[in-house]
CSV table of C-alpha atoms in Angstrom, one decimal:
chain,number,residue,atom,x,y,z
A,1,MET,CA,60.9,26.9,18.2
A,2,LYS,CA,57.8,29.3,19.3
A,3,LYS,CA,57.9,29.5,15.2
A,4,GLN,CA,58.1,25.5,14.7
A,5,SER,CA,55.7,25.3,17.4
A,6,ILE,CA,52.5,27.7,15.5
A,7,ILE,CA,53.5,25.5,12.0
A,8,ALA,CA,52.1,22.8,13.6
A,9,LEU,CA,49.6,23.1,14.7
A,10,ALA,CA,48.2,25.4,11.9
A,11,ALA,CA,49.2,21.9,9.9
A,12,LEU,CA,47.1,19.8,12.7
A,13,SER,CA,44.0,22.3,12.2
A,14,PHE,CA,43.9,21.6,8.9
A,15,LEU,CA,44.0,17.6,8.8
A,16,PHE,CA,41.6,18.0,11.5
A,17,ILE,CA,38.9,20.2,8.7
A,18,ASN,CA,38.8,18.5,6.4
A,19,CYS,CA,39.1,15.3,8.1
A,20,LYS,CA,35.0,15.9,8.9
A,21,PRO,CA,32.9,12.7,8.5
A,22,LYS,CA,30.9,14.1,4.8
A,23,SER,CA,26.7,15.0,5.4
A,24,ALA,CA,25.0,12.1,6.0
A,25,GLU,CA,22.3,13.0,3.6
A,26,LYS,CA,25.6,12.9,0.6
A,27,GLU,CA,25.6,9.8,1.7
A,28,VAL,CA,21.6,8.5,1.5
A,29,SER,CA,21.6,6.0,-1.5
A,30,GLY,CA,20.1,6.5,-4.4
A,31,THR,CA,18.1,9.8,-3.3
A,32,ASP,CA,17.9,13.0,-5.4
A,33,SER,CA,20.3,15.2,-3.4
A,34,LEU,CA,18.5,18.1,-3.9
A,35,SER,CA,15.2,16.6,-2.7
A,36,VAL,CA,16.3,15.5,0.8
A,37,SER,CA,15.7,15.9,3.6
A,38,LYS,CA,15.6,15.0,7.7
A,39,ASP,CA,11.8,14.6,6.9
A,40,SER,CA,12.6,12.3,3.9
A,41,ILE,CA,14.2,10.3,5.0
A,42,ALA,CA,12.5,9.6,8.1
A,43,ILE,CA,9.3,9.0,5.8
A,44,LYS,CA,11.2,6.8,3.8
A,45,GLN,CA,12.5,4.4,6.3
A,46,THR,CA,9.4,4.5,8.2
A,47,ASN,CA,6.1,4.1,5.9
A,48,ASP,CA,4.8,1.3,4.3
A,49,VAL,CA,4.7,1.6,0.9
A,50,PHE,CA,1.3,0.9,-0.6
A,51,PHE,CA,0.4,1.6,-4.3
A,52,LYS,CA,3.2,0.1,-6.3
A,53,ALA,CA,3.3,1.2,-10.7
A,54,SER,CA,6.0,1.0,-13.4
A,55,GLY,CA,6.5,2.0,-16.8
A,56,THR,CA,8.6,1.9,-19.8
A,57,GLU,CA,10.3,3.5,-22.4
A,58,PRO,CA,11.4,4.9,-20.0
A,59,PHE,CA,11.7,2.7,-17.4
A,60,TRP,CA,10.3,3.8,-14.3
A,61,GLY,CA,9.0,3.4,-10.9
A,62,ILE,CA,6.2,4.8,-8.2
A,63,GLU,CA,6.0,3.8,-5.0
A,64,ILE,CA,3.1,5.5,-2.5
A,65,MET,CA,3.8,5.7,1.1
A,66,LYS,CA,1.3,7.4,3.4
A,67,ASP,CA,3.7,10.9,3.4
A,68,SER,CA,5.8,9.9,-0.3
A,69,VAL,CA,6.4,8.9,-3.2
A,70,ARG,CA,9.4,7.3,-4.5
A,71,PHE,CA,10.1,7.3,-7.9
A,72,THR,CA,12.8,5.1,-9.5
A,73,SER,CA,15.2,4.9,-12.9
A,74,PRO,CA,18.1,3.3,-14.0
A,75,GLU,CA,19.6,5.8,-13.6
A,76,THR,CA,20.2,5.7,-10.2
A,77,GLU,CA,21.4,8.9,-9.6
A,78,ASN,CA,17.7,10.3,-11.0
A,79,ASN,CA,16.2,9.2,-8.5
A,80,PHE,CA,13.6,10.6,-5.7
A,81,THR,CA,11.9,10.4,-2.3
A,82,LEU,CA,9.5,13.2,-1.0
A,83,SER,CA,6.4,14.7,0.5
A,84,TYR,CA,3.4,15.1,-1.0
A,85,GLY,CA,-0.4,17.4,-0.3
A,86,LYS,CA,-3.6,15.5,0.3
A,87,PRO,CA,-4.5,13.7,-2.4
A,88,ASN,CA,-7.5,14.7,-5.1
A,89,ARG,CA,-10.7,11.9,-5.5
A,90,ALA,CA,-12.7,13.3,-8.4
A,91,MET,CA,-16.5,13.2,-7.5
A,92,ASP,CA,-17.1,11.3,-10.7
A,93,ALA,CA,-15.1,8.4,-11.1
A,94,ASN,CA,-12.6,6.0,-9.6
A,95,VAL,CA,-9.6,8.9,-10.0
A,96,ILE,CA,-6.8,9.8,-7.8
A,97,SER,CA,-4.5,12.4,-8.1
A,98,TYR,CA,-0.9,13.1,-6.1
A,99,GLU,CA,1.2,16.4,-6.6
A,100,ALA,CA,5.1,16.1,-5.0
A,101,LYS,CA,7.6,19.0,-5.7
A,102,SER,CA,10.5,20.4,-4.5
A,103,ASP,CA,13.1,23.5,-5.0
A,104,SER,CA,14.1,21.5,-8.6
A,105,ILE,CA,11.6,18.7,-9.1
A,106,HIS,CA,7.6,18.2,-10.4
A,107,LEU,CA,6.1,14.9,-10.1
A,108,LYS,CA,2.7,15.2,-11.4
A,109,PHE,CA,0.4,11.6,-11.4
A,110,THR,CA,-3.4,10.7,-11.4
A,111,ILE,CA,-4.0,6.8,-10.8
A,112,GLN,CA,-7.4,5.9,-12.5
A,113,GLN,CA,-9.0,1.8,-11.5
A,114,GLY,CA,-9.4,-0.2,-15.0
A,115,LYS,CA,-7.2,-3.2,-16.3
A,116,CYS,CA,-3.6,-2.3,-18.0
A,117,SER,CA,-1.3,-3.7,-19.3
A,118,ASP,CA,2.9,-3.5,-19.2
A,119,GLY,CA,3.2,-5.3,-22.8
A,120,MET,CA,5.9,-7.3,-21.7
A,121,SER,CA,4.9,-9.9,-19.4
A,122,ASP,CA,1.7,-11.8,-17.8
A,123,ASN,CA,1.2,-9.6,-15.0
A,124,GLU,CA,-2.8,-8.4,-13.9
A,125,TYR,CA,-3.0,-4.8,-13.3
A,126,ASN,CA,-5.8,-3.0,-12.3
A,127,TYR,CA,-4.8,0.6,-12.3
A,128,HIS,CA,-4.1,2.8,-14.8
A,129,VAL,CA,-1.1,5.6,-13.9
A,130,LYS,CA,-0.2,9.1,-15.6
A,131,ALA,CA,2.4,10.9,-14.8
A,132,SER,CA,4.4,14.2,-15.1
A,133,LEU,CA,7.8,14.3,-14.4
A,134,LYS,CA,10.2,17.8,-14.3
A,135,ARG,CA,12.8,18.7,-13.3
A,136,GLY,CA,15.9,21.2,-12.7
A,137,LYS,CA,15.8,23.3,-15.3
A,138,ASP,CA,13.4,21.6,-17.6
A,139,LYS,CA,10.9,23.8,-19.2
A,140,ASP,CA,8.4,21.2,-20.5
A,141,PHE,CA,6.2,18.7,-17.8
A,142,LYS,CA,8.4,14.8,-19.4
A,143,ASN,CA,4.9,12.3,-20.5
A,144,LEU,CA,5.0,8.2,-18.3
A,145,GLU,CA,2.5,5.9,-18.9
A,146,GLY,CA,2.7,2.9,-16.8
A,147,CYS,CA,0.4,0.5,-15.0
A,148,GLY,CA,-0.1,-0.1,-11.1
A,149,ASN,CA,-2.1,-2.4,-8.0
A,150,TYR,CA,-2.3,-1.9,-4.6
A,151,ILE,CA,0.0,-3.9,-2.2
A,152,VAL,CA,-2.9,-5.3,0.2
A,153,ASP,CA,-2.7,-4.9,4.0
A,154,LYS,CA,0.1,-7.8,5.2
A,155,GLN,CA,-2.3,-7.7,8.5
A,156,LEU,CA,-4.9,-9.7,6.6
A,157,GLU,CA,-2.6,-12.1,6.2
A,158,GLY,CA,-3.5,-16.1,7.5
A,159,ASN,CA,-6.5,-17.6,9.2
A,160,TRP,CA,-9.9,-15.7,10.8
A,161,ILE,CA,-12.4,-17.7,12.7
A,162,LEU,CA,-15.4,-16.0,12.6
A,163,GLU,CA,-16.2,-14.4,16.6
A,164,GLU,CA,-19.6,-12.1,15.8
A,165,LEU,CA,-22.2,-12.0,13.1
A,166,GLU,CA,-24.7,-8.7,12.5
A,167,GLY,CA,-24.3,-7.9,16.3
A,168,LYS,CA,-24.2,-11.3,17.7
A,169,LYS,CA,-22.2,-14.0,19.2
A,170,ILE,CA,-20.9,-16.9,17.3
A,171,ASN,CA,-23.2,-20.5,19.1
A,172,PRO,CA,-20.6,-23.1,17.9
A,173,ASP,CA,-23.1,-26.1,18.3
A,174,ASP,CA,-25.0,-24.2,15.5
A,175,PHE,CA,-22.0,-25.7,13.4
A,176,GLU,CA,-21.2,-29.7,12.7
A,177,LYS,CA,-17.6,-28.9,11.3
A,178,LYS,CA,-16.5,-25.9,12.5
A,179,LEU,CA,-16.6,-22.3,13.2
A,180,PRO,CA,-16.9,-20.7,10.0
A,181,GLY,CA,-13.8,-18.5,8.6
A,182,ILE,CA,-12.4,-17.2,5.9
A,183,GLU,CA,-7.9,-17.0,4.9
A,184,ILE,CA,-7.0,-14.2,3.4
A,185,ASN,CA,-4.0,-14.7,0.5
A,186,ALA,CA,-2.7,-10.9,0.8
A,187,LYS,CA,0.2,-11.4,-2.3
A,188,GLU,CA,-2.8,-12.9,-5.0
A,189,SER,CA,-6.0,-10.6,-3.6
A,190,LYS,CA,-8.0,-13.8,-2.8
A,191,PHE,CA,-9.2,-15.7,0.4
A,192,THR,CA,-10.7,-19.0,0.6
A,193,GLY,CA,-12.8,-20.3,3.1
A,194,PHE,CA,-15.4,-22.0,4.9
A,195,ALA,CA,-18.9,-20.2,5.7
A,196,GLY,CA,-20.2,-23.3,8.3
A,197,CYS,CA,-21.0,-26.1,6.1
A,198,ASN,CA,-20.2,-24.8,2.4
A,199,GLY,CA,-16.8,-23.6,1.4
A,200,MET,CA,-15.9,-20.5,-0.6
A,201,GLY,CA,-14.3,-18.7,-1.9
A,202,GLY,CA,-13.0,-15.1,-4.1
A,203,ARG,CA,-11.2,-12.4,-4.8
A,204,LEU,CA,-10.1,-9.2,-3.1
A,205,PHE,CA,-10.3,-5.6,-4.0
A,206,TYR,CA,-8.1,-2.7,-1.5
A,207,GLU,CA,-6.8,0.6,-1.7
A,208,THR,CA,-5.9,2.4,1.1
A,209,GLU,CA,-8.3,1.6,3.8
A,210,ILE,CA,-10.9,0.5,0.9
A,211,LEU,CA,-11.7,-3.4,1.1
A,212,ARG,CA,-14.5,-5.5,-0.4
A,213,PHE,CA,-14.7,-9.3,-1.0
A,214,THR,CA,-15.7,-9.1,-5.0
A,215,ASP,CA,-16.7,-12.9,-7.2
A,216,VAL,CA,-17.5,-14.8,-4.1
A,217,PHE,CA,-19.2,-18.0,-4.1
A,218,THR,CA,-19.7,-21.2,-2.1
A,219,THR,CA,-20.1,-24.5,-2.3
A,220,GLU,CA,-23.8,-25.7,-2.5
A,221,MET,CA,-25.0,-28.2,-0.5
A,222,MET,CA,-28.0,-28.2,2.3
A,223,CYS,CA,-27.2,-28.1,5.5
A,224,PRO,CA,-29.4,-27.4,9.0
A,225,ASN,CA,-27.6,-23.9,9.3
A,226,TYR,CA,-28.2,-22.8,5.3
A,227,ASP,CA,-30.0,-19.0,6.7
A,228,LYS,CA,-26.5,-17.5,9.2
A,229,GLU,CA,-23.9,-19.2,6.5
A,230,LYS,CA,-25.6,-17.1,3.9
A,231,LEU,CA,-25.7,-14.2,6.8
A,232,PHE,CA,-22.0,-14.6,6.1
A,233,VAL,CA,-22.0,-14.9,3.3
A,234,LYS,CA,-23.8,-11.4,2.8
A,235,ALA,CA,-22.1,-9.3,5.7
A,236,LEU,CA,-18.9,-10.4,3.4
A,237,GLN,CA,-20.1,-8.7,0.2
A,238,ASN,CA,-21.9,-6.3,2.4
A,239,THR,CA,-17.6,-5.0,4.1
A,240,THR,CA,-16.5,-1.8,2.5
A,241,THR,CA,-13.6,-1.5,5.2
A,242,TYR,CA,-11.9,-3.6,8.1
A,243,GLN,CA,-9.7,-2.8,11.1
A,244,ILE,CA,-7.5,-4.6,13.3
A,245,LYS,CA,-7.1,-4.6,16.7
A,246,LYS,CA,-5.8,-6.8,18.8
A,247,ASP,CA,-5.4,-9.8,16.9
A,248,LYS,CA,-9.2,-9.3,15.6
A,249,LEU,CA,-10.5,-7.8,12.3
A,250,TYR,CA,-13.4,-6.3,12.0
A,251,LEU,CA,-15.2,-6.3,8.8
A,252,LEU,CA,-17.9,-3.0,8.7
A,253,ASN,CA,-19.5,-0.6,6.3
A,254,PRO,CA,-21.2,2.4,6.8
A,255,ASP,CA,-24.5,1.1,8.7
A,256,GLY,CA,-21.4,-0.8,11.0
A,257,THR,CA,-19.8,-3.6,11.8
A,258,LYS,CA,-21.1,-6.5,10.0
A,259,ALA,CA,-18.4,-9.4,11.2
A,260,VAL,CA,-15.3,-9.9,13.8
A,261,LEU,CA,-13.6,-12.4,12.8
A,262,ARG,CA,-10.1,-13.3,15.6
A,263,LYS,CA,-6.6,-14.4,14.5
A,264,ALA,CA,-5.7,-18.3,14.3
A,265,ASN,CA,-2.5,-19.5,15.8
């Protein structure tokens, strides 16, 4: 009887050991198991992508987040997410270099401003991307080329009404029709607006922490408050960066705050 009890206990122990849950690392879909860590998983879940690039022959994709880069390809088992070191920016050109590596993967790539075509679509790209990738026991890096764009901060999307201009509060009585403001289309990197009398529009140049209003145009009606209108347009053209705090958009450059706008309801 005692012998039978020992055998039964041994069988139960065997079943318990083999029914242990699988490792969470191996259940992360499409991520290189050799590059996964608790840190990289957390980064993947919390950070927004601010730059996307892709290439062909072979097909590949890169998504850059605040502290990590995600590489994708049709062979999903070869996808991975890795932390990268501090990017290096060239002194004499708009070129920025990244490097990310683990025990089994080494990825280097550069982003250079310049019109780029993927050769397969009519999509407009503003950056060339060159990457070098080495895996496992590979002796040499595989070179990849493609195109990419920065993704405009989604917080900029929508209508913004002018409240302050060059440090002075806006007086609604100075504008007969309505207060000046802009509407930002983040997806298309464009804006339209009302300068105080004339309509206006243009494009956005966006990189991380950089915002410029470019190709600005206005209609050409003469107005009593034309000087203030010109000042608003000039403030947009002089903007180099921005901050968003409590539904207010601060347009800035090294000289200070150029304008403050509030989010329209």
